[in-house]
mmCIF file with all atom_site columns, C-alpha atoms in Angstrom:
data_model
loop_
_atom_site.group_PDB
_atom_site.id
_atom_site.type_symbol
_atom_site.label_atom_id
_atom_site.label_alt_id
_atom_site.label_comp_id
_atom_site.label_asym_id
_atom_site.label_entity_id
_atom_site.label_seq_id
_atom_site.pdbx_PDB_ins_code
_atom_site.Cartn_x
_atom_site.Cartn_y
_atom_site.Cartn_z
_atom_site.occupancy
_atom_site.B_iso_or_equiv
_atom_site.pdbx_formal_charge
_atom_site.auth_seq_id
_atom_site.auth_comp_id
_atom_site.auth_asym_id
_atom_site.auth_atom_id
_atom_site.pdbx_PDB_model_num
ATOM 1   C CA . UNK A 1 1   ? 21.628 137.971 160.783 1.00 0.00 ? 11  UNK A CA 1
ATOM 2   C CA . UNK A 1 2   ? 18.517 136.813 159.465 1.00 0.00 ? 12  UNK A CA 1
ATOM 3   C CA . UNK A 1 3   ? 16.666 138.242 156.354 1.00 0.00 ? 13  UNK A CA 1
ATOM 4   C CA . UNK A 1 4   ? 14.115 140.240 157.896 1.00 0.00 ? 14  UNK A CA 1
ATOM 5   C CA . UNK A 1 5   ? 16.871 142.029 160.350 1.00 0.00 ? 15  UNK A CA 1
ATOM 6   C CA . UNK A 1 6   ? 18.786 142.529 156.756 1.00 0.00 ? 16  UNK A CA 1
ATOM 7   C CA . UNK A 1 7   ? 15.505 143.978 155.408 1.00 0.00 ? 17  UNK A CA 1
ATOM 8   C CA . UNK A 1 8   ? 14.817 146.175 158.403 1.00 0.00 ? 18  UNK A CA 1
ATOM 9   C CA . UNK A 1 9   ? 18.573 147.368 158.105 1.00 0.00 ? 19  UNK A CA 1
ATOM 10  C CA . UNK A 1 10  ? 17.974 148.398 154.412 1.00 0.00 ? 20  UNK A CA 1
ATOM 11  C CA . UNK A 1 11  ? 15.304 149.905 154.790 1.00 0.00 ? 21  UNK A CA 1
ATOM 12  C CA . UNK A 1 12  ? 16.547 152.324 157.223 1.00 0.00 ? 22  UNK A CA 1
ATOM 13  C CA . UNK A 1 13  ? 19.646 152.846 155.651 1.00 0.00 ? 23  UNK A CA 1
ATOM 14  C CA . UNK A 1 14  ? 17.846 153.611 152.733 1.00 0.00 ? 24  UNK A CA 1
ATOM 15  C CA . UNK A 1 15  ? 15.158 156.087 154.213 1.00 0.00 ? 25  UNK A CA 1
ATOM 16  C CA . UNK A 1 16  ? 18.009 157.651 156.005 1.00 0.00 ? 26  UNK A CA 1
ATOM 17  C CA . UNK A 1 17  ? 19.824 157.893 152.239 1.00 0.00 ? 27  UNK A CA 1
ATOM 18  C CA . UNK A 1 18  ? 16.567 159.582 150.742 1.00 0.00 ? 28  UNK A CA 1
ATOM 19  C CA . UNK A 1 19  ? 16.689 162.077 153.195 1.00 0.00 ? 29  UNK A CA 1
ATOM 20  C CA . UNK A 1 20  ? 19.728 163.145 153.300 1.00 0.00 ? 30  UNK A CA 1
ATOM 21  C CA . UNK A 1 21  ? 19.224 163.784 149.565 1.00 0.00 ? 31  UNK A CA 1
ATOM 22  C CA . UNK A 1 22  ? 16.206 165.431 149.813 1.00 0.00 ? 32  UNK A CA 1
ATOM 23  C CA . UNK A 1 23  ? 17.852 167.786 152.065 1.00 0.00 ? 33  UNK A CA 1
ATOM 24  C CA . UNK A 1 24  ? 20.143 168.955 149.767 1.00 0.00 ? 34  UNK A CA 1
ATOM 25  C CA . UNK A 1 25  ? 17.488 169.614 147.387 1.00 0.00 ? 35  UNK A CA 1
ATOM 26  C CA . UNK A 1 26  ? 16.208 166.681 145.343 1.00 0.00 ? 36  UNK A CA 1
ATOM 27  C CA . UNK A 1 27  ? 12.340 166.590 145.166 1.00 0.00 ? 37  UNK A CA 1
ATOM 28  C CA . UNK A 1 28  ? 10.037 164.400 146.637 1.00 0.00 ? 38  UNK A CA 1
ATOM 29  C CA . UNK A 1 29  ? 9.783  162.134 143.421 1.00 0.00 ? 39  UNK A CA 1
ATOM 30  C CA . UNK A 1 30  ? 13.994 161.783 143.073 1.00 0.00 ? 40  UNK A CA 1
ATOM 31  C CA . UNK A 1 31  ? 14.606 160.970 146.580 1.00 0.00 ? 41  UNK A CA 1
ATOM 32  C CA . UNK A 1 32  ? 12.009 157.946 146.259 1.00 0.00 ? 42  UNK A CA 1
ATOM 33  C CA . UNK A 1 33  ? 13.563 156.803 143.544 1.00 0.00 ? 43  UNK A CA 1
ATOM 34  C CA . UNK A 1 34  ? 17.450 157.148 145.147 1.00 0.00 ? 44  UNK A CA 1
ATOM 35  C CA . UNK A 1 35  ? 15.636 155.654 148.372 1.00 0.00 ? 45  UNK A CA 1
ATOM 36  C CA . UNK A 1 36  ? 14.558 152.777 146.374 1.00 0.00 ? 46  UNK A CA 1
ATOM 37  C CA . UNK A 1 37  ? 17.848 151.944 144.207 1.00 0.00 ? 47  UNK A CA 1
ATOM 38  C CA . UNK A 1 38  ? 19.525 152.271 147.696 1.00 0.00 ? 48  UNK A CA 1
ATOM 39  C CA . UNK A 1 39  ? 17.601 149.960 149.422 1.00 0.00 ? 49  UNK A CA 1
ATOM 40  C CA . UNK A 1 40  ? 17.946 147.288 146.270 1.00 0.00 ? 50  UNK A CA 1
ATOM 41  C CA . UNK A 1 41  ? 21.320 148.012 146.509 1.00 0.00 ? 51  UNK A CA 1
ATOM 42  C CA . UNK A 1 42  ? 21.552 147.887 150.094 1.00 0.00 ? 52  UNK A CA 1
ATOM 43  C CA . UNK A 1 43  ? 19.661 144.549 149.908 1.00 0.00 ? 53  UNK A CA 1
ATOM 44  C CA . UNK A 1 44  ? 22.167 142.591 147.405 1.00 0.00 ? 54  UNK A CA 1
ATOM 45  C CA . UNK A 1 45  ? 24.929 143.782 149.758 1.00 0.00 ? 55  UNK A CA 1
ATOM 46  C CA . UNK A 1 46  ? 23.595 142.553 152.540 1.00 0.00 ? 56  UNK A CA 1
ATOM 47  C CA . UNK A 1 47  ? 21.838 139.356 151.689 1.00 0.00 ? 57  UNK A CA 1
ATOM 48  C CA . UNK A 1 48  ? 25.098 138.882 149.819 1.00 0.00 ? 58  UNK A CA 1
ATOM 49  C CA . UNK A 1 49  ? 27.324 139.448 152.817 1.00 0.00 ? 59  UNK A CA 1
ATOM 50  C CA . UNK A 1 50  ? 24.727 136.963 154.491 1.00 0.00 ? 60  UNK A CA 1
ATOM 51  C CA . UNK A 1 51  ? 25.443 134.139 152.176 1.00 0.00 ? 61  UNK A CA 1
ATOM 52  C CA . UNK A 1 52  ? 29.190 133.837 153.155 1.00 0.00 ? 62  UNK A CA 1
ATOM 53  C CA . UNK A 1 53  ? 29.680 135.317 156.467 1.00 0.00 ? 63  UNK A CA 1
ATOM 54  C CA . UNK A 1 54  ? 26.168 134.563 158.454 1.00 0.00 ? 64  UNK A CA 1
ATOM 55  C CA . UNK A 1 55  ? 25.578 131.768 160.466 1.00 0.00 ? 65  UNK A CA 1
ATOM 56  C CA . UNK A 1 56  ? 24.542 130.053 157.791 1.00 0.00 ? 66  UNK A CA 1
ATOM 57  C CA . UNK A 1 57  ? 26.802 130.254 155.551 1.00 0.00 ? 67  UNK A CA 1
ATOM 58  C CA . UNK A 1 58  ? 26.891 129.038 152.404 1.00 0.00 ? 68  UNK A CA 1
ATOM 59  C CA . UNK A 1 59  ? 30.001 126.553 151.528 1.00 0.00 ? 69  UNK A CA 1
ATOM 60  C CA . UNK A 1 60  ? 31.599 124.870 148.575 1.00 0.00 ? 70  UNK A CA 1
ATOM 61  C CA . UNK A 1 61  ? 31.758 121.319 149.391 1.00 0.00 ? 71  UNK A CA 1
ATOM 62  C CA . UNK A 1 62  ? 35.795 120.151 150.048 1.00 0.00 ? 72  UNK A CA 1
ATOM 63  C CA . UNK A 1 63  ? 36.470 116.892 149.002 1.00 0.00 ? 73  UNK A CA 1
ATOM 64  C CA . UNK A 1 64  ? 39.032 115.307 151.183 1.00 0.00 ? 74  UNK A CA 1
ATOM 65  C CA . UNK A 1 65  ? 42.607 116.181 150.818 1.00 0.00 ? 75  UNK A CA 1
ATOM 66  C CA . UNK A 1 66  ? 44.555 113.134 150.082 1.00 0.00 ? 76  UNK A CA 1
ATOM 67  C CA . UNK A 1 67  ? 48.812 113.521 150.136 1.00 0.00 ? 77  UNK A CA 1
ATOM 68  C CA . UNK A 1 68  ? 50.656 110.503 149.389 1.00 0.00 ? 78  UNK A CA 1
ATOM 69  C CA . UNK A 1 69  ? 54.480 110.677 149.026 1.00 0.00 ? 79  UNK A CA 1
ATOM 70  C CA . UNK A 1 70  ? 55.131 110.566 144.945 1.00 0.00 ? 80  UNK A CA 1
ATOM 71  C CA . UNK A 1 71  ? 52.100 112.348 144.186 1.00 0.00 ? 81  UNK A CA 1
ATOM 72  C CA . UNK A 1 72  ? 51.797 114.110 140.868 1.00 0.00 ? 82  UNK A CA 1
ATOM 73  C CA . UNK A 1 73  ? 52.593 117.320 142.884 1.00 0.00 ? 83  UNK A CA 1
ATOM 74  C CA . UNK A 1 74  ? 55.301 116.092 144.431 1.00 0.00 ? 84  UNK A CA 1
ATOM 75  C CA . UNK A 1 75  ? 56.778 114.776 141.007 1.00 0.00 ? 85  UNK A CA 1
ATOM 76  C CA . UNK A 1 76  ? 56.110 118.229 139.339 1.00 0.00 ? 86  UNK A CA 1
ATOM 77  C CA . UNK A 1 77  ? 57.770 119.987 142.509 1.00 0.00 ? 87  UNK A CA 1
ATOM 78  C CA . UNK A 1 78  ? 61.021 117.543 142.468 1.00 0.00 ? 88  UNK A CA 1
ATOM 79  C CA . UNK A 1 79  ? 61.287 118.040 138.051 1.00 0.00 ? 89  UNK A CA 1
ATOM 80  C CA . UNK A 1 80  ? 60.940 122.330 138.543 1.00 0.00 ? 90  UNK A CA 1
ATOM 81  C CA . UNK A 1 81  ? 63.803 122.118 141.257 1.00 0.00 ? 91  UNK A CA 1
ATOM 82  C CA . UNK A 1 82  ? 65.793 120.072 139.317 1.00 0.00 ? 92  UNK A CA 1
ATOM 83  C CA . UNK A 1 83  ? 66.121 122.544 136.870 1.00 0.00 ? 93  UNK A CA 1
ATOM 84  C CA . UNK A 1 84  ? 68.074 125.149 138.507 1.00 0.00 ? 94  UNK A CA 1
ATOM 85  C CA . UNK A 1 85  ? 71.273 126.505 137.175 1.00 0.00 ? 95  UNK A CA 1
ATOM 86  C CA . UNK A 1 86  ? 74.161 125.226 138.932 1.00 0.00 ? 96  UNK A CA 1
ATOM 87  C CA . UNK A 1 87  ? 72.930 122.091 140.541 1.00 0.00 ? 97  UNK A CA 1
ATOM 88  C CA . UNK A 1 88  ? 69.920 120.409 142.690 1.00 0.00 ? 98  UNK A CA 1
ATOM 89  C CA . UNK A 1 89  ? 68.353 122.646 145.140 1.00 0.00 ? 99  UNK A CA 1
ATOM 90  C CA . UNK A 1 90  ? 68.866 122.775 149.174 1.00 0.00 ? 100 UNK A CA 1
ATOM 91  C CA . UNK A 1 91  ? 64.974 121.924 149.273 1.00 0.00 ? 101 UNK A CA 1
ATOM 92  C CA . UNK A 1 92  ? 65.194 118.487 146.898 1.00 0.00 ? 102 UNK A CA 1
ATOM 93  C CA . UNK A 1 93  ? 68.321 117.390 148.614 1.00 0.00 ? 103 UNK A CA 1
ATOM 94  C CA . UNK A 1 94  ? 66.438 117.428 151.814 1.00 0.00 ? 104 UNK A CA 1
ATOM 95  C CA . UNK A 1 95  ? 63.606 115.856 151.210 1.00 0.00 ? 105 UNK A CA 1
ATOM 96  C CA . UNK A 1 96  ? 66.202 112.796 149.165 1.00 0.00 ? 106 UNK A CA 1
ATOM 97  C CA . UNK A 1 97  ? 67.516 112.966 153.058 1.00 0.00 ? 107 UNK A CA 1
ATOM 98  C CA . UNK A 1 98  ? 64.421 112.657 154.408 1.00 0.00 ? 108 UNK A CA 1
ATOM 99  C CA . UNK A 1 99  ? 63.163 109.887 152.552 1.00 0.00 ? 109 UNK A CA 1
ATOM 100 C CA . UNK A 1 100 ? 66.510 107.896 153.131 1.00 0.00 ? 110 UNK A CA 1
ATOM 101 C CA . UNK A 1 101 ? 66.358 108.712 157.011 1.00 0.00 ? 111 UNK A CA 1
ATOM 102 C CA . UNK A 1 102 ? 62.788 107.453 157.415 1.00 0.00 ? 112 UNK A CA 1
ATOM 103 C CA . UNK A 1 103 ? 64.272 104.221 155.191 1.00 0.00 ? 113 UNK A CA 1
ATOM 104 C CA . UNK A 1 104 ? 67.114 103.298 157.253 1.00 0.00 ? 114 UNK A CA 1
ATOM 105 C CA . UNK A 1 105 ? 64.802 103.543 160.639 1.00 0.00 ? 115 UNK A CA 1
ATOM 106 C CA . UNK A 1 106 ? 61.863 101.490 159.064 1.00 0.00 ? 116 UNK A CA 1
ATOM 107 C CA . UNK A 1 107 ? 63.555 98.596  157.136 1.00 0.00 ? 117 UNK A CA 1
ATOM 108 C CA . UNK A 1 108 ? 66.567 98.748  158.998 1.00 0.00 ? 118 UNK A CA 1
ATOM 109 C CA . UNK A 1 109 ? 65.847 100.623 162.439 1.00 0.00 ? 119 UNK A CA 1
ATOM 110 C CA . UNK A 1 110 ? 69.544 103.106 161.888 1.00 0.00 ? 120 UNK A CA 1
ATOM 111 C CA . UNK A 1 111 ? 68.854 106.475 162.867 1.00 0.00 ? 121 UNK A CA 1
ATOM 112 C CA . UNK A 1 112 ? 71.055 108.419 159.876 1.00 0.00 ? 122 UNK A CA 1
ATOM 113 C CA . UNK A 1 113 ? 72.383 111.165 162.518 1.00 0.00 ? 123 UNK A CA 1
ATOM 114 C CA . UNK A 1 114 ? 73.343 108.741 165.021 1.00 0.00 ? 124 UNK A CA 1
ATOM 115 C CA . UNK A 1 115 ? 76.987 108.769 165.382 1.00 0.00 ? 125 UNK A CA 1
ATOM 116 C CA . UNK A 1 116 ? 76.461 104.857 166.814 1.00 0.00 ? 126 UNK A CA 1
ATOM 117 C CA . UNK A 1 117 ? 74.622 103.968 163.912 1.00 0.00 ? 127 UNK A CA 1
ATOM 118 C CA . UNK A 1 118 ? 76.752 105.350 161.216 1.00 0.00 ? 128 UNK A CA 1
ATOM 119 C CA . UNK A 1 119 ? 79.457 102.058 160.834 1.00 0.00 ? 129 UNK A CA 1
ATOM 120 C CA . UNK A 1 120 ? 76.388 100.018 160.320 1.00 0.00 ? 130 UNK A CA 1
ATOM 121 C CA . UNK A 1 121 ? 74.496 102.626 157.339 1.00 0.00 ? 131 UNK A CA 1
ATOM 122 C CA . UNK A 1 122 ? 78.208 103.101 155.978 1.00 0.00 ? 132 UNK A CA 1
ATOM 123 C CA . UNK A 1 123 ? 77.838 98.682  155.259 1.00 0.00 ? 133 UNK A CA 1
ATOM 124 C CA . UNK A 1 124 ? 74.347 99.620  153.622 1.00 0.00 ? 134 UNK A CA 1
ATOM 125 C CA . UNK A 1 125 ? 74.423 102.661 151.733 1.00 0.00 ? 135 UNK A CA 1
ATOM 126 C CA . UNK A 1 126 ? 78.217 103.501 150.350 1.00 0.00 ? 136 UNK A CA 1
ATOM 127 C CA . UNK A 1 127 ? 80.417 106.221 152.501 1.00 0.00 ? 137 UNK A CA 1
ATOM 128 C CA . UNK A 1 128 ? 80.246 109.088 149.799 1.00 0.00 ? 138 UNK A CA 1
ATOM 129 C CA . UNK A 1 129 ? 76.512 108.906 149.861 1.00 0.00 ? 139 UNK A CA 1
ATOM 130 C CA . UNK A 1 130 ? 76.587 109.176 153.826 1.00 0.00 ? 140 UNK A CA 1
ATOM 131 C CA . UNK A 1 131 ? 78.726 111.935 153.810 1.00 0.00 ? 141 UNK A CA 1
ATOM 132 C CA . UNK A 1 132 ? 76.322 113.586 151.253 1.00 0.00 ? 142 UNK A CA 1
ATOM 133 C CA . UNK A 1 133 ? 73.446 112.609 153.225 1.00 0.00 ? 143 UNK A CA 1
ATOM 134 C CA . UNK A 1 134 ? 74.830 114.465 156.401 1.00 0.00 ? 144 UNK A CA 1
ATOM 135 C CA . UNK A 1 135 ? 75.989 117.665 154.835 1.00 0.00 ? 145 UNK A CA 1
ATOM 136 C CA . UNK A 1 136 ? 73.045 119.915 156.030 1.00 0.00 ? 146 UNK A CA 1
ATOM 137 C CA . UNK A 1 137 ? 73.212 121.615 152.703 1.00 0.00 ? 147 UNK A CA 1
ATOM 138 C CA . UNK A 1 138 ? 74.722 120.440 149.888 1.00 0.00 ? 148 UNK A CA 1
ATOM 139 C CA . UNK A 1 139 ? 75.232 123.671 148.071 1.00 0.00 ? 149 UNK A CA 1
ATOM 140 C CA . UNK A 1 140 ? 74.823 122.996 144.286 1.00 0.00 ? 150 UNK A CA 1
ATOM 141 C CA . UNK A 1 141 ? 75.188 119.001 144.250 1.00 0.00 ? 151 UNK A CA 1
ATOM 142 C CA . UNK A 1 142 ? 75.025 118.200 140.551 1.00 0.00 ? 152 UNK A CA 1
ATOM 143 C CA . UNK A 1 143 ? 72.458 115.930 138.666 1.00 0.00 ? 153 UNK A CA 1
ATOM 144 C CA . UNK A 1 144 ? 74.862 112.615 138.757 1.00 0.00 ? 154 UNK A CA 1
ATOM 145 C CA . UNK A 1 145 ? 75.874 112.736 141.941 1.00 0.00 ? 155 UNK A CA 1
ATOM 146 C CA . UNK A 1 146 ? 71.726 113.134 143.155 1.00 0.00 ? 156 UNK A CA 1
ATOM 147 C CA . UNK A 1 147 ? 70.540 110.291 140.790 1.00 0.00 ? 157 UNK A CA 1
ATOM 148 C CA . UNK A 1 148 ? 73.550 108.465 142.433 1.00 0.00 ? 158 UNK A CA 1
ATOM 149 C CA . UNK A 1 149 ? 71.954 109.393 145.378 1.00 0.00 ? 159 UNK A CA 1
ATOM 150 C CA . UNK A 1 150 ? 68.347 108.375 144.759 1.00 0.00 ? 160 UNK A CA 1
ATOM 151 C CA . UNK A 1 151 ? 69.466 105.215 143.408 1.00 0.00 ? 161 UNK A CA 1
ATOM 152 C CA . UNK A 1 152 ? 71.485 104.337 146.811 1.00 0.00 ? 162 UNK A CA 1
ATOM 153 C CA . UNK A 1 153 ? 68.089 105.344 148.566 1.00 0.00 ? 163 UNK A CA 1
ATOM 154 C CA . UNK A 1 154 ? 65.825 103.023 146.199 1.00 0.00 ? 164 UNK A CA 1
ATOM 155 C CA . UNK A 1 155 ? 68.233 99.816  147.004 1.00 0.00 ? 165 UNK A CA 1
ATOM 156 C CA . UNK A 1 156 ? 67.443 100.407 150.790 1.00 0.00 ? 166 UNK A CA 1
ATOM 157 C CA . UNK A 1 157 ? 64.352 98.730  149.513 1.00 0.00 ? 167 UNK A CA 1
ATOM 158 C CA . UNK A 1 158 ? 60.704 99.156  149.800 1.00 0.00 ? 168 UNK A CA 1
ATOM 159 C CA . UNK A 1 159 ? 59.098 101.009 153.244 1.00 0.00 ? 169 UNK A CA 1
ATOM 160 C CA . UNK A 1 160 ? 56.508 98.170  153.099 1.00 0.00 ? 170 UNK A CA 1
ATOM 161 C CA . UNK A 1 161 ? 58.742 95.156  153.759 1.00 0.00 ? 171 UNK A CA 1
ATOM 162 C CA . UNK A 1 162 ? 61.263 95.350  156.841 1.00 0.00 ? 172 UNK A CA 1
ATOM 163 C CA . UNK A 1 163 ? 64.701 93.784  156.604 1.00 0.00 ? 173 UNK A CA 1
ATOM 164 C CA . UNK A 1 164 ? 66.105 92.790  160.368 1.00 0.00 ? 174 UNK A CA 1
#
């Protein structure tokens, strides 16, 4: 909609508004003056409604979205699930498992739930922490055994360097 169809819209609204009152009874003078309010009233609503839901909107500029694994979000995320009663969450141990899967088939090209490839990540990463790894939820793991866990996943070595 454009502002004179907004306008046009208004004003009928309006008119129709100060009849309506002055058909119940309101003189001549007090249904001008509802008329009027309405139609400023009438006017902020819609040139308001125009502003965010026209054609031409009007936008808050979005700078780009960047996500990068070890983010400050990501950091704050993994320290508030650490802190559960009872051990590390379903949700942190998966993501530890995702990290080391993505690992073992970049630097090392061992898919972790590969029955072929498990002899060879059982000579990389020590058997408890393969077993751990392939639980599909390790109800209540406690802090040790994931810091054991993230420290078998941090010798796997860097994603940016590949070890054949």
């Amino acid at each position: 909609m454009s502002f004179r169809r907004t306008l046009i819209l208004s004003s009928v609204a309006a008119l129709v508004v100060g009849a309506i009152v002055y058909f119940f009874g309101l003189d001549v003078v007090g249904s001008v003056v509802v008329s009027v309010v309405a139609l400023g009233v009438l006017l902020v609503i819609g040139l308001t409604w125009e502003s965010f839901a026209g054609e031409n909107a009007l936008a808050w500029p979005q700078p780009p979205i960047r996500r990068t694994p070890g983010a400050r979000l990501d950091v704050e995320e993994l320290s508030w699930s650490m802190k559960t009663r009872g051990g590390v969450q379903d949700r942190t141990v998966a993501r530890a498992r995702e990290a080391a899967r993505h690992r073992l088939l970049f630097l090392y090209g061992l898919d972790l739930f590969d029955p072929g490839d498990r002899p060879e990540i059982e000579k990389i990463l020590a058997p408890g922490v393969v077993r751990t790894l392939l639980v599909p939820r390790a109800t209540n793991l406690d802090l040790i055994s994931f810091t054991r866990l993230l420290n078998a996943i941090e010798a796997l070595g860097s994603p940016t360097e590949r070890h054949t």
